[in-house]
mmCIF file of C-alpha atoms in Angstrom:
data_model
loop_
_atom_site.group_PDB
_atom_site.id
_atom_site.type_symbol
_atom_site.label_atom_id
_atom_site.label_comp_id
_atom_site.label_asym_id
_atom_site.label_seq_id
_atom_site.Cartn_x
_atom_site.Cartn_y
_atom_site.Cartn_z
ATOM 1 C CA UNK O 1 10.647 41.833 -8.905
ATOM 2 C CA UNK O 2 11.347 40.647 -5.477
ATOM 3 C CA UNK O 3 8.608 40.806 -2.667
ATOM 4 C CA UNK O 4 9.739 39.691 0.850
ATOM 5 C CA UNK O 5 6.225 36.890 0.777
ATOM 6 C CA UNK O 6 7.400 33.090 0.798
ATOM 7 C CA UNK O 7 4.006 30.745 0.229
ATOM 8 C CA UNK O 8 7.313 27.655 1.353
ATOM 9 C CA UNK O 9 7.651 30.075 4.308
ATOM 10 C CA UNK O 10 4.205 31.623 5.371
ATOM 11 C CA UNK O 11 3.856 28.851 7.421
ATOM 12 C CA UNK O 12 7.373 27.878 9.560
ATOM 13 C CA UNK O 13 9.016 24.434 9.378
ATOM 14 C CA UNK O 14 9.150 22.035 12.104
ATOM 15 C CA UNK O 15 11.339 21.095 14.310
ATOM 16 C CA UNK O 16 13.283 18.739 14.013
ATOM 17 C CA UNK O 17 11.958 16.659 16.479
ATOM 18 C CA UNK O 18 8.721 17.452 15.330
ATOM 19 C CA UNK O 19 9.820 16.775 11.448
ATOM 20 C CA UNK O 20 11.236 12.921 12.675
ATOM 21 C CA UNK O 21 7.839 12.370 14.532
ATOM 22 C CA UNK O 22 5.965 13.667 11.700
ATOM 23 C CA UNK O 23 8.251 11.505 9.578
ATOM 24 C CA UNK O 24 8.673 7.517 11.600
ATOM 25 C CA UNK O 25 4.244 8.069 12.252
ATOM 26 C CA UNK O 26 4.830 7.827 8.625
ATOM 27 C CA UNK O 27 6.496 5.092 7.559
ATOM 28 C CA UNK O 28 5.065 3.208 10.461
ATOM 29 C CA UNK O 29 1.723 3.249 8.815
ATOM 30 C CA UNK O 30 2.868 3.409 5.287
ATOM 31 C CA UNK O 31 5.515 1.295 2.505
ATOM 32 C CA UNK O 32 6.325 1.510 -0.792
ATOM 33 C CA UNK O 33 6.548 -1.486 -3.834
ATOM 34 C CA UNK O 34 10.745 -1.472 -3.529
ATOM 35 C CA UNK O 35 10.819 -2.458 0.786
ATOM 36 C CA UNK O 36 7.666 -4.721 -0.402
ATOM 37 C CA UNK O 37 9.333 -6.885 -3.401
ATOM 38 C CA UNK O 38 12.898 -6.972 -1.936
ATOM 39 C CA UNK O 39 12.009 -7.996 1.215
ATOM 40 C CA UNK O 40 9.469 -11.208 -0.482
ATOM 41 C CA UNK O 41 12.476 -11.515 -2.750
ATOM 42 C CA UNK O 42 14.490 -12.222 0.466
ATOM 43 C CA UNK O 43 11.545 -14.732 1.719
ATOM 44 C CA UNK O 44 11.479 -12.432 5.591
ATOM 45 C CA UNK O 45 8.877 -13.251 7.408
ATOM 46 C CA UNK O 46 6.586 -11.955 9.463
ATOM 47 C CA UNK O 47 4.084 -9.600 6.690
ATOM 48 C CA UNK O 48 1.064 -10.632 4.503
ATOM 49 C CA UNK O 49 0.092 -9.238 1.471
ATOM 50 C CA UNK O 50 -4.099 -8.347 0.932
ATOM 51 C CA UNK O 51 -4.419 -6.821 -2.892
ATOM 52 C CA UNK O 52 -8.003 -5.262 -1.139
ATOM 53 C CA UNK O 53 -9.692 -5.151 -5.476
ATOM 54 C CA UNK O 54 -12.336 -7.060 -7.027
ATOM 55 C CA UNK O 55 -11.678 -10.530 -7.029
ATOM 56 C CA UNK O 56 -11.759 -9.439 -11.141
ATOM 57 C CA UNK O 57 -9.251 -7.311 -10.540
ATOM 58 C CA UNK O 58 -6.934 -9.454 -8.219
ATOM 59 C CA UNK O 59 -7.808 -12.816 -11.569
ATOM 60 C CA UNK O 60 -6.038 -9.857 -13.316
ATOM 61 C CA UNK O 61 -3.443 -9.184 -12.154
ATOM 62 C CA UNK O 62 -1.938 -8.971 -8.500
ATOM 63 C CA UNK O 63 1.405 -9.412 -6.637
ATOM 64 C CA UNK O 64 2.736 -12.726 -6.748
ATOM 65 C CA UNK O 65 1.495 -14.541 -3.667
ATOM 66 C CA UNK O 66 -1.001 -11.776 -2.140
ATOM 67 C CA UNK O 67 -4.506 -12.704 -1.197
ATOM 68 C CA UNK O 68 -7.477 -11.109 -2.003
ATOM 69 C CA UNK O 69 -9.243 -9.433 0.662
ATOM 70 C CA UNK O 70 -11.464 -7.454 -1.278
ATOM 71 C CA UNK O 71 -12.550 -4.042 1.520
ATOM 72 C CA UNK O 72 -16.213 -3.703 0.410
ATOM 73 C CA UNK O 73 -15.780 -7.861 2.382
ATOM 74 C CA UNK O 74 -13.371 -6.885 5.651
ATOM 75 C CA UNK O 75 -14.993 -8.574 8.252
ATOM 76 C CA UNK O 76 -13.827 -10.199 11.159
ATOM 77 C CA UNK O 77 -15.140 -13.728 9.084
ATOM 78 C CA UNK O 78 -13.537 -13.085 6.088
ATOM 79 C CA UNK O 79 -9.929 -12.180 8.433
ATOM 80 C CA UNK O 80 -9.695 -15.366 10.676
ATOM 81 C CA UNK O 81 -7.045 -16.922 8.645
ATOM 82 C CA UNK O 82 -4.922 -13.651 8.587
ATOM 83 C CA UNK O 83 -2.210 -14.260 12.224
ATOM 84 C CA UNK O 84 -2.453 -10.843 14.193
ATOM 85 C CA UNK O 85 1.640 -11.039 14.892
ATOM 86 C CA UNK O 86 1.441 -10.343 11.174
ATOM 87 C CA UNK O 87 1.551 -6.853 9.785
ATOM 88 C CA UNK O 88 -0.945 -6.374 6.373
ATOM 89 C CA UNK O 89 0.321 -4.772 3.685
ATOM 90 C CA UNK O 90 -2.941 -3.394 1.946
ATOM 91 C CA UNK O 91 -2.833 -2.262 -2.149
ATOM 92 C CA UNK O 92 -5.088 -1.393 -4.429
ATOM 93 C CA UNK O 93 -4.617 0.292 -7.908
ATOM 94 C CA UNK O 94 -2.641 3.134 -7.351
ATOM 95 C CA UNK O 95 -1.969 6.768 -5.835
ATOM 96 C CA UNK O 96 -5.887 7.394 -6.746
ATOM 97 C CA UNK O 97 -7.508 4.837 -5.699
ATOM 98 C CA UNK O 98 -8.502 5.054 -1.127
ATOM 99 C CA UNK O 99 -9.411 1.152 -1.480
ATOM 100 C CA UNK O 100 -6.672 0.132 -0.304
ATOM 101 C CA UNK O 101 -6.384 2.902 2.959
ATOM 102 C CA UNK O 102 -9.635 1.948 3.671
ATOM 103 C CA UNK O 103 -8.956 -1.442 3.977
ATOM 104 C CA UNK O 104 -5.721 -0.213 5.733
ATOM 105 C CA UNK O 105 -8.986 1.044 8.968
ATOM 106 C CA UNK O 106 -11.135 -1.670 8.998
ATOM 107 C CA UNK O 107 -8.093 -3.946 9.309
ATOM 108 C CA UNK O 108 -6.920 -1.548 12.101
ATOM 109 C CA UNK O 109 -10.277 -1.524 13.302
ATOM 110 C CA UNK O 110 -10.616 -5.143 14.151
ATOM 111 C CA UNK O 111 -6.828 -5.443 15.555
ATOM 112 C CA UNK O 112 -4.748 -6.233 13.389
ATOM 113 C CA UNK O 113 -1.064 -3.951 12.718
ATOM 114 C CA UNK O 114 -1.286 -3.082 9.092
ATOM 115 C CA UNK O 115 0.906 -0.684 6.303
ATOM 116 C CA UNK O 116 -0.672 0.747 3.467
ATOM 117 C CA UNK O 117 1.795 -0.013 0.072
ATOM 118 C CA UNK O 118 2.306 3.633 -1.840
ATOM 119 C CA UNK O 119 1.114 3.214 -4.804
ATOM 120 C CA UNK O 120 -0.569 0.307 -5.471
ATOM 121 C CA UNK O 121 -0.348 -2.069 -8.284
ATOM 122 C CA UNK O 122 0.584 0.693 -10.614
ATOM 123 C CA UNK O 123 3.986 1.413 -8.963
ATOM 124 C CA UNK O 124 4.853 -1.858 -8.657
ATOM 125 C CA UNK O 125 4.714 -2.915 -11.826
ATOM 126 C CA UNK O 126 6.181 0.565 -12.965
ATOM 127 C CA UNK O 127 9.278 -1.079 -10.897
ATOM 128 C CA UNK O 128 9.226 -3.699 -13.419
ATOM 129 C CA UNK O 129 8.230 -6.428 -10.836
ATOM 130 C CA UNK O 130 6.350 -9.395 -11.946
ATOM 131 C CA UNK O 131 2.610 -10.010 -11.174
ATOM 132 C CA UNK O 132 0.353 -13.073 -11.291
ATOM 133 C CA UNK O 133 -2.569 -13.288 -13.525
ATOM 134 C CA UNK O 134 -4.470 -12.882 -16.936
ATOM 135 C CA UNK O 135 -3.476 -10.120 -16.955
ATOM 136 C CA UNK O 136 0.077 -10.788 -20.193
ATOM 137 C CA UNK O 137 2.910 -8.593 -19.057
ATOM 138 C CA UNK O 138 3.571 -5.266 -19.617
ATOM 139 C CA UNK O 139 -0.230 -4.778 -20.310
ATOM 140 C CA UNK O 140 -1.427 -1.092 -18.709
ATOM 141 C CA UNK O 141 -3.002 -1.641 -15.537
ATOM 142 C CA UNK O 142 -5.638 0.389 -15.767
ATOM 143 C CA UNK O 143 -6.375 -0.931 -19.200
ATOM 144 C CA UNK O 144 -7.755 -4.168 -17.175
ATOM 145 C CA UNK O 145 -10.281 -2.168 -15.644
#
């Protein structure tokens, strides 16, 4: 049975120019584990990776070279060592965690340029990238909580 109604087409698609602006705007505030990993591996400068989880979670497993600045601790004092010339890339547990989103908003309010790493440490590990910390490699991310 066919029906003239379409859930996909109920709201008209954006024009190509509107769509381009939308997706570029998303890319200006988001990145992913693959891009962060490749740039770190290539020694690219101009960004700093910040783990926004608790000190205990950071100690168990974090991205090599990431700084630990828990979301609730962010202030002018705790971010004083960060350069406003660098882009700050925030991450937390995974897609179900908004700690990195909250941290990115706080950092932006403090005058930093920020991007959030989609998927957090969960997707970093799923991609097979190395981590540092006390948790054994291969241990599931959420077993650490």
